mmCIF file of C-alpha atoms in Angstrom:
data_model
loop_
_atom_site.group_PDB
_atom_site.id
_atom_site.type_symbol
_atom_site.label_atom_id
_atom_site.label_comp_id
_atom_site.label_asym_id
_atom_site.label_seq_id
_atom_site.Cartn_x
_atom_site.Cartn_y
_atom_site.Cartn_z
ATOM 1 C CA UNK A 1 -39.018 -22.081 112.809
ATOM 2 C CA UNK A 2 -37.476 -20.911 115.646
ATOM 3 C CA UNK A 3 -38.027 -17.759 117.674
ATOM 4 C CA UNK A 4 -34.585 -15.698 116.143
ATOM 5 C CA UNK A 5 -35.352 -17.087 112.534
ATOM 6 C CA UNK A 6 -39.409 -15.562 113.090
ATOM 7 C CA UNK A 7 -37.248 -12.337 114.199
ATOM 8 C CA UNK A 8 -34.937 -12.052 111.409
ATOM 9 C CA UNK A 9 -37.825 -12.321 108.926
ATOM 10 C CA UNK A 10 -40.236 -10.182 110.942
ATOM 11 C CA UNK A 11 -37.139 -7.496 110.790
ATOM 12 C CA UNK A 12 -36.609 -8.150 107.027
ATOM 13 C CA UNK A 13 -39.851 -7.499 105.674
ATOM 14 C CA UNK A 14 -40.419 -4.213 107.915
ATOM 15 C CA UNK A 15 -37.399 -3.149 106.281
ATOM 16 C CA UNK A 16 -38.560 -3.991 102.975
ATOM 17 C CA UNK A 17 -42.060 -2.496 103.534
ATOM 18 C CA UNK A 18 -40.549 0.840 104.973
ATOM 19 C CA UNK A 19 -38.534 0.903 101.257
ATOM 20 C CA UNK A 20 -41.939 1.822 99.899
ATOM 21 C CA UNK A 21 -42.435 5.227 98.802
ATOM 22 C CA UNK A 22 -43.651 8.105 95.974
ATOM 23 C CA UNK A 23 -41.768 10.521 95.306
ATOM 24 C CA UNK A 24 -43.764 13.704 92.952
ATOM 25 C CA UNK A 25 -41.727 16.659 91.637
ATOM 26 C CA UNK A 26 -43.305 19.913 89.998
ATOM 27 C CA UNK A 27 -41.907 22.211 87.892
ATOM 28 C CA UNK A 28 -43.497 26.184 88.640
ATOM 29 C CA UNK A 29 -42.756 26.792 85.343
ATOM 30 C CA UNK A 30 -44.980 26.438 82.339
ATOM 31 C CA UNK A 31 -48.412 25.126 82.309
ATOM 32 C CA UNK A 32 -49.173 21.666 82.211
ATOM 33 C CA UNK A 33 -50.474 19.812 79.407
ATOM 34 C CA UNK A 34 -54.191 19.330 79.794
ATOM 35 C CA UNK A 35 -56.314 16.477 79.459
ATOM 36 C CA UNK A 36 -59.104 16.330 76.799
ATOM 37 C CA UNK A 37 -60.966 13.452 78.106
ATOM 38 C CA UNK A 38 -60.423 14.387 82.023
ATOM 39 C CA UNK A 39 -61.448 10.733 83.150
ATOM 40 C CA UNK A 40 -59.380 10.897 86.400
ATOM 41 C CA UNK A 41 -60.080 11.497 89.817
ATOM 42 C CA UNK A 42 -56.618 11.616 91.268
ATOM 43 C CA UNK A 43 -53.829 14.447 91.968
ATOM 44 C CA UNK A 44 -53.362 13.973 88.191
ATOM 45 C CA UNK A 45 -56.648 15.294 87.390
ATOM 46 C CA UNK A 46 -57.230 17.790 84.306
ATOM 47 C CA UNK A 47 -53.254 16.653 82.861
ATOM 48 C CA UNK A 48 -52.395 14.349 80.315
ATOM 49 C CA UNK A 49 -50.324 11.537 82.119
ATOM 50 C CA UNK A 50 -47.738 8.998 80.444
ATOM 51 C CA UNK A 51 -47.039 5.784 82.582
ATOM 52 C CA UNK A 52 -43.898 3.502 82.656
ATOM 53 C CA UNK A 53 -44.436 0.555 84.445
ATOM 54 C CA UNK A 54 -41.294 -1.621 83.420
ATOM 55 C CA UNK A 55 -38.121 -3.332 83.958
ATOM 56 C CA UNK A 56 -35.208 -1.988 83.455
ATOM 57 C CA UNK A 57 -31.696 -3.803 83.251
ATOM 58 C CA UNK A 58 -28.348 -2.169 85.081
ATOM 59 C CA UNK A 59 -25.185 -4.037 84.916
ATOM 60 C CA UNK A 60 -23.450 -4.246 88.253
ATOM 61 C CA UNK A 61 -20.369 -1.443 86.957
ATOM 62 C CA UNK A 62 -23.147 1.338 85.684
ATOM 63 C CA UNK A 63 -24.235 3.717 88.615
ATOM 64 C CA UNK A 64 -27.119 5.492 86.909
ATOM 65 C CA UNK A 65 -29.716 5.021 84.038
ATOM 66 C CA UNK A 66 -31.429 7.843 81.854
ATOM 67 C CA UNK A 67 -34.415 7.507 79.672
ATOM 68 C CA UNK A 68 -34.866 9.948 77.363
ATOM 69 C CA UNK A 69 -38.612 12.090 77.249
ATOM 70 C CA UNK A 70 -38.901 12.920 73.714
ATOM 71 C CA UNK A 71 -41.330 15.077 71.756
ATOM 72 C CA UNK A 72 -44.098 12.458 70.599
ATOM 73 C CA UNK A 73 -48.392 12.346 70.224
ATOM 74 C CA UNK A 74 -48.522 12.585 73.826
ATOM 75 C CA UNK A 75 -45.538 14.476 74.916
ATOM 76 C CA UNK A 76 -46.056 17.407 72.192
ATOM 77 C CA UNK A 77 -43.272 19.756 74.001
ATOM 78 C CA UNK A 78 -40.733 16.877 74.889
ATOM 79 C CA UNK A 79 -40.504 19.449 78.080
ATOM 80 C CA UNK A 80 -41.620 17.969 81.535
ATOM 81 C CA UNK A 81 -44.193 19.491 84.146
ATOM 82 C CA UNK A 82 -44.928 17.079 86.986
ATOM 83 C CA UNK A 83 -42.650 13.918 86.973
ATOM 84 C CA UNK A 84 -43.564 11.288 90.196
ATOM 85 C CA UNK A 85 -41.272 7.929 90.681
ATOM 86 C CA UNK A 86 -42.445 5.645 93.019
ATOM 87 C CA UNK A 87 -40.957 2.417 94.129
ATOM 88 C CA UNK A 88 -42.958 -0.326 95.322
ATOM 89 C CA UNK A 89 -42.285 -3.966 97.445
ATOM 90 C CA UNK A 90 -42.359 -5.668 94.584
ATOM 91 C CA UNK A 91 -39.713 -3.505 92.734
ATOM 92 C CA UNK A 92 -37.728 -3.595 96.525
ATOM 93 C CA UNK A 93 -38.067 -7.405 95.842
ATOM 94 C CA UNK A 94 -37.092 -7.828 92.768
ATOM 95 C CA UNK A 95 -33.944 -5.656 92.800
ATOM 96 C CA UNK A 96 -32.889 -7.693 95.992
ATOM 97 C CA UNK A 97 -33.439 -10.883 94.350
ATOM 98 C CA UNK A 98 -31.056 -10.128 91.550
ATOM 99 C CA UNK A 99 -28.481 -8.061 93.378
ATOM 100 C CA UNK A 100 -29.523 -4.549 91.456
ATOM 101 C CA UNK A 101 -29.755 -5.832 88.248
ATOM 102 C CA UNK A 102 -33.470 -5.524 87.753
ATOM 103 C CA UNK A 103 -34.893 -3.031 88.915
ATOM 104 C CA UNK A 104 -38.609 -2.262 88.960
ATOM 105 C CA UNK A 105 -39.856 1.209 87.591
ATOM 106 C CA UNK A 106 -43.137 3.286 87.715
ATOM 107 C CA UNK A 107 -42.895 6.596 86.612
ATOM 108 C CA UNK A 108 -45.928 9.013 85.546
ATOM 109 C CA UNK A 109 -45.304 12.532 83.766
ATOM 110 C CA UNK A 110 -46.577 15.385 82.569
ATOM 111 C CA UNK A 111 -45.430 17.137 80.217
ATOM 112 C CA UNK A 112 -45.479 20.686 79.569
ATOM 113 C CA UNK A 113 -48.426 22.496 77.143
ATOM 114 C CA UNK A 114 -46.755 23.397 74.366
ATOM 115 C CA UNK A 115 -45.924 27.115 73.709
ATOM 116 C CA UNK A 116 -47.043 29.090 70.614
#
């Protein structure tokens, strides 16, 4: 490889590295739904977290995607708390790769404790 070709990928992978981030919203609203077990040691700790860690598919004419929290075992109140969307290299990757098709997606929640 030559030197510019060792520069161009050099300057693409920074790029791609710097597309990693977290991003955590809170609502001051409501209490959060708590834990019973309270096995974590993290931000998250004392709250009842649901995790998506999936693919999603976008054709190239939509411009947004919604998935829908609904009342269930874990989400009692259907209402959310603490919602945190990171993207990742790999998700960077793969949405590169196929032109914003795919796109990688990790999301954890909280929802909110129900009220009475």
């Amino acid at each position: 490889m030559n030197n510019i070709t060792k520069k161009l990928v050099l300057l693409s992978v920074c790029l791609l590295l710097a597309s990693c981030y977290s991003v955590r919203l809170r609502s001051i609203n409501g209490a959060m739904q708590p834990d019973p077990l309270m096995v974590r040691d993290d931000y998250y700790r004392g709250m009842e977290v649901v995790e998506l860690d999936t693919v999603i598919k976008i054709d190239a004419t939509s411009k947004d995607f919604t998935y829908l929290i609904k009342e269930t075992e874990k989400c009692k109140s259907g209402k959310l708390h603490t919602i945190e969307f990171k993207n990742t290299f790999g998700g960077s990757l793969l949405s590169v790769v196929t032109f914003g098709k795919k796109r990688k997606l990790k999301v954890k929640y909280v929802c909110m404790k129900p009220t009475n």
